[in-house]
Short mmCIF file of N, CA and C in Angstrom, two decimals:
data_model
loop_
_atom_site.label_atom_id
_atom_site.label_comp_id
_atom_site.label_asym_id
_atom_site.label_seq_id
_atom_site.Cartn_x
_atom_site.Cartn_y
_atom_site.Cartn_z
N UNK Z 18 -10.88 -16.56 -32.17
CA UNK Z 18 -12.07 -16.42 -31.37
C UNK Z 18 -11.72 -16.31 -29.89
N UNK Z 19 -10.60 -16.88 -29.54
CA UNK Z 19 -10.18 -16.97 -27.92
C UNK Z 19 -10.09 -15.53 -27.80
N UNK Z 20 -8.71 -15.45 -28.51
CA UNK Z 20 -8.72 -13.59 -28.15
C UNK Z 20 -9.30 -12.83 -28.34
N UNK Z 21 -10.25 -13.29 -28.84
CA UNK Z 21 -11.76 -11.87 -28.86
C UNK Z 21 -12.27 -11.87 -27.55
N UNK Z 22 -12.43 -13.14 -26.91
CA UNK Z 22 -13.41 -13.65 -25.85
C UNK Z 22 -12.35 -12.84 -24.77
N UNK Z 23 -10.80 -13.30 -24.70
CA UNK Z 23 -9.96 -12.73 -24.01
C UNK Z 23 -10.14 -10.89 -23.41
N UNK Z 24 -9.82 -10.34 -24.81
CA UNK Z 24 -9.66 -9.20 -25.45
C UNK Z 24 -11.12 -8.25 -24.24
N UNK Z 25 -12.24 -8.98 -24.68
CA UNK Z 25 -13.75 -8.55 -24.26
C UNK Z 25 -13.63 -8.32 -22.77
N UNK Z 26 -13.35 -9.84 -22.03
CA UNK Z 26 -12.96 -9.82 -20.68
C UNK Z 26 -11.97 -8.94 -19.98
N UNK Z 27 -10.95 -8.61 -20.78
CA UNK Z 27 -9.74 -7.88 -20.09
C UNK Z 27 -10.55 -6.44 -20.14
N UNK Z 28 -11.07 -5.97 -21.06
CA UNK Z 28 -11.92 -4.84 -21.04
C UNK Z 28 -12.81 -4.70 -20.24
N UNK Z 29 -13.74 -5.46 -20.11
CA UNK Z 29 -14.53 -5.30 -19.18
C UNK Z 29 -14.31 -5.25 -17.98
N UNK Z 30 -13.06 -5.78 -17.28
CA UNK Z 30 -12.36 -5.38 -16.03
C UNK Z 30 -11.80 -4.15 -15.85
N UNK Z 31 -10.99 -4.12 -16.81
CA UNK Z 31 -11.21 -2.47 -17.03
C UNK Z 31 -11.50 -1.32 -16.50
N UNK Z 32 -12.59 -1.57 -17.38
CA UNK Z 32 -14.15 -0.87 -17.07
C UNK Z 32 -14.48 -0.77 -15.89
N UNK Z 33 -15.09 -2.05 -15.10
CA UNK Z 33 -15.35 -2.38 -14.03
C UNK Z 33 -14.33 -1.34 -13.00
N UNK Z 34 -13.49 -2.05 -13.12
CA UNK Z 34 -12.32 -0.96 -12.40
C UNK Z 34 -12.31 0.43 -12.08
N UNK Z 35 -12.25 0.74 -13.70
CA UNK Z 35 -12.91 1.94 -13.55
C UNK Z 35 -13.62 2.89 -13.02
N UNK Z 36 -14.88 2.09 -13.40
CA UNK Z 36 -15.94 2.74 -12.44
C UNK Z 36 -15.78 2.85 -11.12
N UNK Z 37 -15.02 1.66 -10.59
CA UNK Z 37 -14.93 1.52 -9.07
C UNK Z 37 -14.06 2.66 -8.99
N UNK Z 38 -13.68 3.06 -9.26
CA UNK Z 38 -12.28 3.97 -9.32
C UNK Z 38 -13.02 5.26 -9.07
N UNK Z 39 -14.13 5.87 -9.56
CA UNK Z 39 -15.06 7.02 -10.03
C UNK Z 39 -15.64 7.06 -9.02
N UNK Z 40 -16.39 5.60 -8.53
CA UNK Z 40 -17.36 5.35 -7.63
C UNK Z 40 -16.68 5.86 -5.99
N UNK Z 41 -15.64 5.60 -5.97
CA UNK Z 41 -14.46 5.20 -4.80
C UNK Z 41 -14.14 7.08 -4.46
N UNK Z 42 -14.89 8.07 -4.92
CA UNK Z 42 -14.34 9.90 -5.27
C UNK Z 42 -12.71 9.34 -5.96
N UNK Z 43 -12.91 10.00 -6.73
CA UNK Z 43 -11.79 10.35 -8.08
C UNK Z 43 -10.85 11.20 -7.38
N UNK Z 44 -10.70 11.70 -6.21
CA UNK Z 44 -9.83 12.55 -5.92
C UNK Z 44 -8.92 11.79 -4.68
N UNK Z 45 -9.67 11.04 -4.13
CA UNK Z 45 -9.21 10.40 -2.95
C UNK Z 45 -8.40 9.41 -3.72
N UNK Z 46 -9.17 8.56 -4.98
CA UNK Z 46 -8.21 7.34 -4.87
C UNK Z 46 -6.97 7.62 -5.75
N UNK Z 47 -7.44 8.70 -6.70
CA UNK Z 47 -5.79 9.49 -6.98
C UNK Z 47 -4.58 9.15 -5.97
N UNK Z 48 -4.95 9.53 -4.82
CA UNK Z 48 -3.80 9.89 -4.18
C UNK Z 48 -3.48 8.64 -3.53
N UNK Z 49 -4.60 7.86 -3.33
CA UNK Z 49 -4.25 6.82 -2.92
C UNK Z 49 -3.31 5.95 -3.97
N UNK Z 50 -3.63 5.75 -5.37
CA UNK Z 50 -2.97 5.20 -6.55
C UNK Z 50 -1.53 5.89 -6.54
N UNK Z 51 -1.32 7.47 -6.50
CA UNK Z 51 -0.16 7.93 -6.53
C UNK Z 51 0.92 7.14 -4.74
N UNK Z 52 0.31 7.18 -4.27
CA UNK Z 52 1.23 6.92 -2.90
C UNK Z 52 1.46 4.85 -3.14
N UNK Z 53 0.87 4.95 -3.79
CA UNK Z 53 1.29 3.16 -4.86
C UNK Z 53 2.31 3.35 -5.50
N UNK Z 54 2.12 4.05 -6.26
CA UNK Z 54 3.08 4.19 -7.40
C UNK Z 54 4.38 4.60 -7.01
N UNK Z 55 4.45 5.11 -5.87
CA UNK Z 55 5.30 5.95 -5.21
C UNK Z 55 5.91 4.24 -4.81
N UNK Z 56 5.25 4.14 -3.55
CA UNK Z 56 5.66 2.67 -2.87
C UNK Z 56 6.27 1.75 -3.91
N UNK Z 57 5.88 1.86 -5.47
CA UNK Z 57 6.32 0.89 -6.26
C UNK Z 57 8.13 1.06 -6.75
N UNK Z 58 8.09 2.50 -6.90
CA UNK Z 58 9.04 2.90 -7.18
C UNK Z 58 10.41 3.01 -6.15
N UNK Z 59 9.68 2.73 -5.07
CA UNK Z 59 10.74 2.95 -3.81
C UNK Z 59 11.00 1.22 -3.34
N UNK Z 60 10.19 0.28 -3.63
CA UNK Z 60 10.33 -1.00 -3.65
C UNK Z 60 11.46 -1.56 -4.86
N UNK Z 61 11.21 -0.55 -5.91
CA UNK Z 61 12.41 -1.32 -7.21
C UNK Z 61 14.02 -0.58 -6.52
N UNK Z 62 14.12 0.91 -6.20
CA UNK Z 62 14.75 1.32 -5.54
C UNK Z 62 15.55 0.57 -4.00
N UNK Z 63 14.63 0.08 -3.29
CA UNK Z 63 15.23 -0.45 -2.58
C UNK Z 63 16.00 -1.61 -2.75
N UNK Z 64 15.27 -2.69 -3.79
CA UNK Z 64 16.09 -4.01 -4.20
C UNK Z 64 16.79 -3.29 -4.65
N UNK Z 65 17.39 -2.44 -5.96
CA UNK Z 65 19.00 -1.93 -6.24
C UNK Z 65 20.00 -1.56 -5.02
N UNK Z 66 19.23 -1.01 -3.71
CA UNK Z 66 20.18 -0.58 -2.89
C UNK Z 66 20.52 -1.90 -1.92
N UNK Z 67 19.65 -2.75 -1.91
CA UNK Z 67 20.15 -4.22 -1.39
C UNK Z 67 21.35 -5.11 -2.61
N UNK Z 68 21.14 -4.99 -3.40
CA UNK Z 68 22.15 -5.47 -4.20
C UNK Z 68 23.32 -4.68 -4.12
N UNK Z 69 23.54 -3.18 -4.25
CA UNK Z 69 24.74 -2.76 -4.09
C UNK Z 69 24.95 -2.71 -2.85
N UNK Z 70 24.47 -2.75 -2.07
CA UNK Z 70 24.61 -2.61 -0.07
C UNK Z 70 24.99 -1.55 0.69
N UNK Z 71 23.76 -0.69 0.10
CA UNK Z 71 23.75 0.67 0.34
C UNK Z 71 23.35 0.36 1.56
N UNK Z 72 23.67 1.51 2.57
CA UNK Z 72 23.44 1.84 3.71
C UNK Z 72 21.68 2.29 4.19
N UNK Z 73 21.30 3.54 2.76
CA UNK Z 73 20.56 3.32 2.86
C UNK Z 73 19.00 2.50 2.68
N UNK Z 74 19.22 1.73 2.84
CA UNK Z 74 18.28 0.57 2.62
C UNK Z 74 17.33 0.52 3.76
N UNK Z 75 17.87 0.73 5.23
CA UNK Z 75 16.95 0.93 5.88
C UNK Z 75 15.66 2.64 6.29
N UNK Z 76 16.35 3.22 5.63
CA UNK Z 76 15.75 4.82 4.95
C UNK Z 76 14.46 4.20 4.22
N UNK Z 77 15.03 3.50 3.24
CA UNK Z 77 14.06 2.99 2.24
C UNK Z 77 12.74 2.22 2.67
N UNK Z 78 13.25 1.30 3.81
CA UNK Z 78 12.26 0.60 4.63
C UNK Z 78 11.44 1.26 4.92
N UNK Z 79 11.84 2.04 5.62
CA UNK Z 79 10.94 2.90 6.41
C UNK Z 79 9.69 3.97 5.68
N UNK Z 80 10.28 4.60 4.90
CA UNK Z 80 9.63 5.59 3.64
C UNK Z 80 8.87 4.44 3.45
N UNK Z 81 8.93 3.39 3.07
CA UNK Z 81 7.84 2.30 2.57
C UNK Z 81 6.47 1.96 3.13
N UNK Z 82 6.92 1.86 4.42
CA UNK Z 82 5.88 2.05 5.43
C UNK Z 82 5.45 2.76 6.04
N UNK Z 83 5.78 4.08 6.08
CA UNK Z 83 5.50 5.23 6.41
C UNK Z 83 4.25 5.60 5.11
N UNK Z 84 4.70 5.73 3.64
CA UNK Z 84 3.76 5.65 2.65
C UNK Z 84 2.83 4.38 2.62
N UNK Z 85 2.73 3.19 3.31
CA UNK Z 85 1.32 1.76 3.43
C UNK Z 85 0.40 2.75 4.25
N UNK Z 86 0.79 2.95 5.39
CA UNK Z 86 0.35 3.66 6.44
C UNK Z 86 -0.80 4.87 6.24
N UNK Z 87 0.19 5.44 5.42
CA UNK Z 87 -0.63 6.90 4.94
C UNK Z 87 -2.05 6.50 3.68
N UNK Z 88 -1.51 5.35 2.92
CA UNK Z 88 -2.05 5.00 1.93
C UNK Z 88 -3.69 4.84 2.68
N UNK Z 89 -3.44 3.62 3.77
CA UNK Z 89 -4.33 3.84 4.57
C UNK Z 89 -5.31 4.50 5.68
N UNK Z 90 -4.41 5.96 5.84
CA UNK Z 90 -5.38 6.65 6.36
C UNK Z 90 -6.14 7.27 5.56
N UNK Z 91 -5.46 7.65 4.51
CA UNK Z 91 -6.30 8.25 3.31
C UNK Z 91 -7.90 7.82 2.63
N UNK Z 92 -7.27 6.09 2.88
CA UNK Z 92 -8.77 5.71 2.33
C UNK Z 92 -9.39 5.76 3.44
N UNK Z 93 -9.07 5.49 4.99
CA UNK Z 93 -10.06 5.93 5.82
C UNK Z 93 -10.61 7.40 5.78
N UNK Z 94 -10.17 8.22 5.75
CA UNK Z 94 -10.48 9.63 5.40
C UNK Z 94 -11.43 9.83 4.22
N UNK Z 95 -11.03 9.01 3.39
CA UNK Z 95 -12.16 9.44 1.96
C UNK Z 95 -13.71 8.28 2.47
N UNK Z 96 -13.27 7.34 3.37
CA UNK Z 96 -14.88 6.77 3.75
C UNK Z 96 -15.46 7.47 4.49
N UNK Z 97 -14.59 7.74 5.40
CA UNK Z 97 -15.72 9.15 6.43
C UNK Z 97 -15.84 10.20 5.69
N UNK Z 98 -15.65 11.02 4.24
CA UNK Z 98 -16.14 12.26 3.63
C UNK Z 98 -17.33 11.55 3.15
N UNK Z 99 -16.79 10.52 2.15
CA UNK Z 99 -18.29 9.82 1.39
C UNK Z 99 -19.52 9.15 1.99
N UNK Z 100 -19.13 8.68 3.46
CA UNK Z 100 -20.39 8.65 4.12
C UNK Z 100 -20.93 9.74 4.68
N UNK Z 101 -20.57 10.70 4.70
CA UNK Z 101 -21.03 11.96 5.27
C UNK Z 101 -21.99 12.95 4.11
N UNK Z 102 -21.14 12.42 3.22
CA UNK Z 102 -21.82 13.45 1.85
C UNK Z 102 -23.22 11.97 1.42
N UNK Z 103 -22.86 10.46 1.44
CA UNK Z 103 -23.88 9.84 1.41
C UNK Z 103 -25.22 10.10 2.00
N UNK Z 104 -24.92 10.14 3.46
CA UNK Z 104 -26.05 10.07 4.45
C UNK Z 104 -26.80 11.57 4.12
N UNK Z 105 -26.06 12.86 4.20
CA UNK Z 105 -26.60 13.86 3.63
C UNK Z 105 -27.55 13.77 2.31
N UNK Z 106 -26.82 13.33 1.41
CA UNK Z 106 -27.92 12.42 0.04
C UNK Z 106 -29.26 11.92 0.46
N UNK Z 107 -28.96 10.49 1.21
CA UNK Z 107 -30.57 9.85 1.74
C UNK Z 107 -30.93 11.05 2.51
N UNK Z 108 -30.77 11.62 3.12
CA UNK Z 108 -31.88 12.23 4.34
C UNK Z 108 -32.30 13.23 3.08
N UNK Z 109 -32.14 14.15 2.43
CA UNK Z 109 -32.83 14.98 1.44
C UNK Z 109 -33.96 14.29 0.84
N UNK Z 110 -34.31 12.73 1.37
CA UNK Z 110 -35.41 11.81 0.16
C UNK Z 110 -36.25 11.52 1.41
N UNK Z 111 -37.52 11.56 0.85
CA UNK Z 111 -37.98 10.98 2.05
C UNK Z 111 -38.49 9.55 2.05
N UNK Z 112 -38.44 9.24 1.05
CA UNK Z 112 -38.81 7.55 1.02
C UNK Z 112 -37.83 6.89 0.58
N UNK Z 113 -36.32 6.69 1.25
CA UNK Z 113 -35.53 6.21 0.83
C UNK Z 113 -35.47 4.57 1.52
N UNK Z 114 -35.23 3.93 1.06
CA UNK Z 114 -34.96 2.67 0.99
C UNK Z 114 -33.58 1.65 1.85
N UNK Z 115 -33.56 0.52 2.85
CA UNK Z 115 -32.77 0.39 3.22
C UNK Z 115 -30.92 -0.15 1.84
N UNK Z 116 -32.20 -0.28 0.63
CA UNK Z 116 -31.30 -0.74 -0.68
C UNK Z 116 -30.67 0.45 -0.55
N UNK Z 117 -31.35 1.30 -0.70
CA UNK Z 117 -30.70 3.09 -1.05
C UNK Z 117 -29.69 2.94 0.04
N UNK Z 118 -29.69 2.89 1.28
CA UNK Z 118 -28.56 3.10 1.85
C UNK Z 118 -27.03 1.88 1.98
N UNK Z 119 -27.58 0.55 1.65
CA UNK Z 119 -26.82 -0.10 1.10
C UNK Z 119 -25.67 -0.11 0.01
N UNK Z 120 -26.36 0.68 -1.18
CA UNK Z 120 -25.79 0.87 -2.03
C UNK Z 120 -24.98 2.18 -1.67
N UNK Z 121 -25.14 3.10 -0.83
CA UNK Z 121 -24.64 4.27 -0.56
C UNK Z 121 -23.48 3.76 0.30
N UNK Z 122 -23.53 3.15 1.21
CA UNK Z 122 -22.68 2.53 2.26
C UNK Z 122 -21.65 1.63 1.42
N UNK Z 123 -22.00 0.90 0.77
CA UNK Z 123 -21.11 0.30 -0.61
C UNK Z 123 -20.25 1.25 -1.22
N UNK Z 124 -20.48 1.74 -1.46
CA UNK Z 124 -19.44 2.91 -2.33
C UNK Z 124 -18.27 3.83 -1.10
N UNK Z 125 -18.62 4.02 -0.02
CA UNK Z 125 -17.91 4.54 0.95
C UNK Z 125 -16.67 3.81 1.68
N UNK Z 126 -17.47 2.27 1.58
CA UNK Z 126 -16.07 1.20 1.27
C UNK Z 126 -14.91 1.24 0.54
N UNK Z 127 -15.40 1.83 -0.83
CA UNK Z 127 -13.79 1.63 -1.81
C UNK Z 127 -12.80 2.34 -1.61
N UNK Z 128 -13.01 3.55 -1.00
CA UNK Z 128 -11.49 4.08 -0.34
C UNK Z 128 -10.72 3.49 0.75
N UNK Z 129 -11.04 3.04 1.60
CA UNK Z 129 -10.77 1.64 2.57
C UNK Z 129 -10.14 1.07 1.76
N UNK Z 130 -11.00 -0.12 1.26
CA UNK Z 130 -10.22 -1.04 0.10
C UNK Z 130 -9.16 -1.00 -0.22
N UNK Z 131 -8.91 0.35 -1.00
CA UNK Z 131 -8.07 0.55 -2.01
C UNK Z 131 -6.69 0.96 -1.44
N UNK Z 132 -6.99 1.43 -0.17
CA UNK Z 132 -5.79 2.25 0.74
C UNK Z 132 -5.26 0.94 1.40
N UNK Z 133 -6.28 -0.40 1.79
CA UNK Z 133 -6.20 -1.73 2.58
C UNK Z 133 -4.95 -2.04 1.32
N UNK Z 134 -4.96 -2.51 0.33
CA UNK Z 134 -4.74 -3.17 -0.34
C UNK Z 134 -3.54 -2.44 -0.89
N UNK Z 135 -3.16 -1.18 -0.74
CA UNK Z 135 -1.98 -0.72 -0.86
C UNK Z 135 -1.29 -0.81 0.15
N UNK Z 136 -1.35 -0.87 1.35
CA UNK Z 136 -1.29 -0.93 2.81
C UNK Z 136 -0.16 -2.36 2.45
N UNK Z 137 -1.20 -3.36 2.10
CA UNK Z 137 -0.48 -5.33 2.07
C UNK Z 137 0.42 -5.04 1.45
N UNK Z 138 0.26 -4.22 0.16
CA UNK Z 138 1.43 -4.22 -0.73
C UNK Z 138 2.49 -3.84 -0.26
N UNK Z 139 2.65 -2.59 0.12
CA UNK Z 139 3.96 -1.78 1.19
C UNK Z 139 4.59 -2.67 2.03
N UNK Z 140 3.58 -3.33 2.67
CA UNK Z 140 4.15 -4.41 4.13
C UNK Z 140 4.84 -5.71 3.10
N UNK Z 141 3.90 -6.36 2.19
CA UNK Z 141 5.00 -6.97 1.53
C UNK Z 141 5.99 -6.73 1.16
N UNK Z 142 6.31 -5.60 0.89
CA UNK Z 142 7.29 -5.06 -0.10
C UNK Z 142 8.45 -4.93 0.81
N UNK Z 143 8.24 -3.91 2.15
CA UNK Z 143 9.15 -4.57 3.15
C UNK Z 143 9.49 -5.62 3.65
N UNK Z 144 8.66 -6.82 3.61
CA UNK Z 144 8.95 -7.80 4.14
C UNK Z 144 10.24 -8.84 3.20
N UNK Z 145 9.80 -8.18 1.91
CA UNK Z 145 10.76 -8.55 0.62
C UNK Z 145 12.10 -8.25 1.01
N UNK Z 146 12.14 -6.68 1.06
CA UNK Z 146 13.42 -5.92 1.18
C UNK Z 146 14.28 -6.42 2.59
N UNK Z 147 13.11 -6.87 3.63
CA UNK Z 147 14.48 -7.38 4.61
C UNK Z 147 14.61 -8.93 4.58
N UNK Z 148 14.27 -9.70 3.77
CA UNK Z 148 14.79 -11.06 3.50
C UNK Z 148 15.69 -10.94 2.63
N UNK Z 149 15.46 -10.12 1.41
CA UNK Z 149 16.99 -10.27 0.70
C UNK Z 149 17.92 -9.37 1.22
N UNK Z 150 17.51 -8.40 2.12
CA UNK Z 150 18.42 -7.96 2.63
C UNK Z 150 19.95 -8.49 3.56
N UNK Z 151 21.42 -8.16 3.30
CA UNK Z 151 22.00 -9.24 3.87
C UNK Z 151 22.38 -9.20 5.39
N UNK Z 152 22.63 -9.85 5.94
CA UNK Z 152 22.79 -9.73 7.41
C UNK Z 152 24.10 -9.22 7.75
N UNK Z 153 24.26 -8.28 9.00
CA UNK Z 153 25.24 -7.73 9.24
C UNK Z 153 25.51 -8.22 10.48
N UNK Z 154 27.13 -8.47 10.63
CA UNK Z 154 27.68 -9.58 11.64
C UNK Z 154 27.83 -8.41 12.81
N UNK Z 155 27.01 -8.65 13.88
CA UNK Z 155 26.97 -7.96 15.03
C UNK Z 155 28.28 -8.54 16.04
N UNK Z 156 29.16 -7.61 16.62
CA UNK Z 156 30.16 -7.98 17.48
C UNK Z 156 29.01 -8.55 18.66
N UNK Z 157 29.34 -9.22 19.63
CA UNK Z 157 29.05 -9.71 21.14
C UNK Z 157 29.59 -8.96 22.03
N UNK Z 158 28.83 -8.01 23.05
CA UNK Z 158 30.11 -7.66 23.84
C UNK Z 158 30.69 -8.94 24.94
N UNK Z 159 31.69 -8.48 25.14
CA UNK Z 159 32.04 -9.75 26.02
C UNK Z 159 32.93 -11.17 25.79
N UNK Z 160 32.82 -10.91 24.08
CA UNK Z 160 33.37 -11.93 23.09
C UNK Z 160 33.91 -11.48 22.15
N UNK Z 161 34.79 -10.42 22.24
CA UNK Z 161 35.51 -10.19 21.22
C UNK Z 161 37.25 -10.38 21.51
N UNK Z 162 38.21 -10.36 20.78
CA UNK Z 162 39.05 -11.00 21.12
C UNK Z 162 39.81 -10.40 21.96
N UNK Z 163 39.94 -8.46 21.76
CA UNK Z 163 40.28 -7.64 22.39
C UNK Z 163 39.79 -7.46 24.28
N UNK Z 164 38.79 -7.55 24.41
CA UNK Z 164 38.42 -8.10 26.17
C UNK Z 164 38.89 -9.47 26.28
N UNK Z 165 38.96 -10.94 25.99
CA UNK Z 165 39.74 -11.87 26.39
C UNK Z 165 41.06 -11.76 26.54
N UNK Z 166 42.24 -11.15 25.50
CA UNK Z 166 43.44 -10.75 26.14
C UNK Z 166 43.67 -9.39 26.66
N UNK Z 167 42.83 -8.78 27.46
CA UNK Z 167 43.05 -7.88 28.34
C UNK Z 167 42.53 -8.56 29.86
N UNK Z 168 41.92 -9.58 29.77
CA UNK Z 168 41.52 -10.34 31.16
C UNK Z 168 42.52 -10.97 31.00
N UNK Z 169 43.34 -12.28 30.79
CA UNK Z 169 44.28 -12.98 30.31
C UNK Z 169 45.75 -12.16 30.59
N UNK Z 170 45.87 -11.14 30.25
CA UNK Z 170 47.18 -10.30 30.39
C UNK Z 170 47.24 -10.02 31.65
N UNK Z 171 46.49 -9.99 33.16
CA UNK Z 171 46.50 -9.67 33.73
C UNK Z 171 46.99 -10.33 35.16
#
């Protein structure tokens, strides 16, 4: 009986999801989901190149946040189409409702959202990659052993 109750719930999020997904234009959050998936793949990528101590690792950084970034203009871009194609909607009615535009203004949010929330992910994901990343021993100028016995020799 649990896992039915389970089973029901995981579906219905789903769903939910879903729709938000539909609700959010289907074309915008595509790309927003693909430039995730992307970020996901370049986050597993980068921990392998921190473990072997690839050079490029900081390439990787960067591509990471370069794709949060974009993730997020995108969903800004898909809220200013969908409020534009919204507001066009209400004004064609003439007894529209401040609910009506609520609910219209609601839906112009989820590309935001969705681009926000890929955005955290990316920045985490860098923030991951340069903690395990290992530290590289920077010379001092001024303190290396080669300038002390050339002052000293003199």
């Amino acid at each position: 009986m649990t896992f039915a109750l389970q089973e029901r719930a995981q579906r219905g999020l789903l769903e939910v999801l879903a729709a938000r997904f539909e609700e959010g234009g289907f074309f915008i959050m595509m790309l927003i989901l693909i430039v995730g998936i992307i970020g996901l793949i370049l986050l597993v990528r980068g921990i392998y190149l921190v473990r072997k101590r690839n050079p490029k690792i900081e390439k990787t950084i960067i591509l990471i946040n370069s794709l949060g970034l974009f993730a997020l203009v995108l969903g800004v871009f898909g809220q200013l189409i969908q409020l534009i194609n919204t507001l066009d909607y209400l004004s064609s009615f003439e007894g529209t409702t401040p609910r009506d535009f609520a609910d219209g203004l609601k839906t112009t949010m989820l590309p935001t959202l969705f681009g926000a929330f890929i955005f955290l992910f990316t920045r985490f994901s860098t923030i991951l990659l340069h903690w395990i990343k290992p530290q590289e021993k920077e010379a001092k100028p001024g303190f290396s052993n080669k300038s002390n016995s050339s002052i000293t020799s003199k």
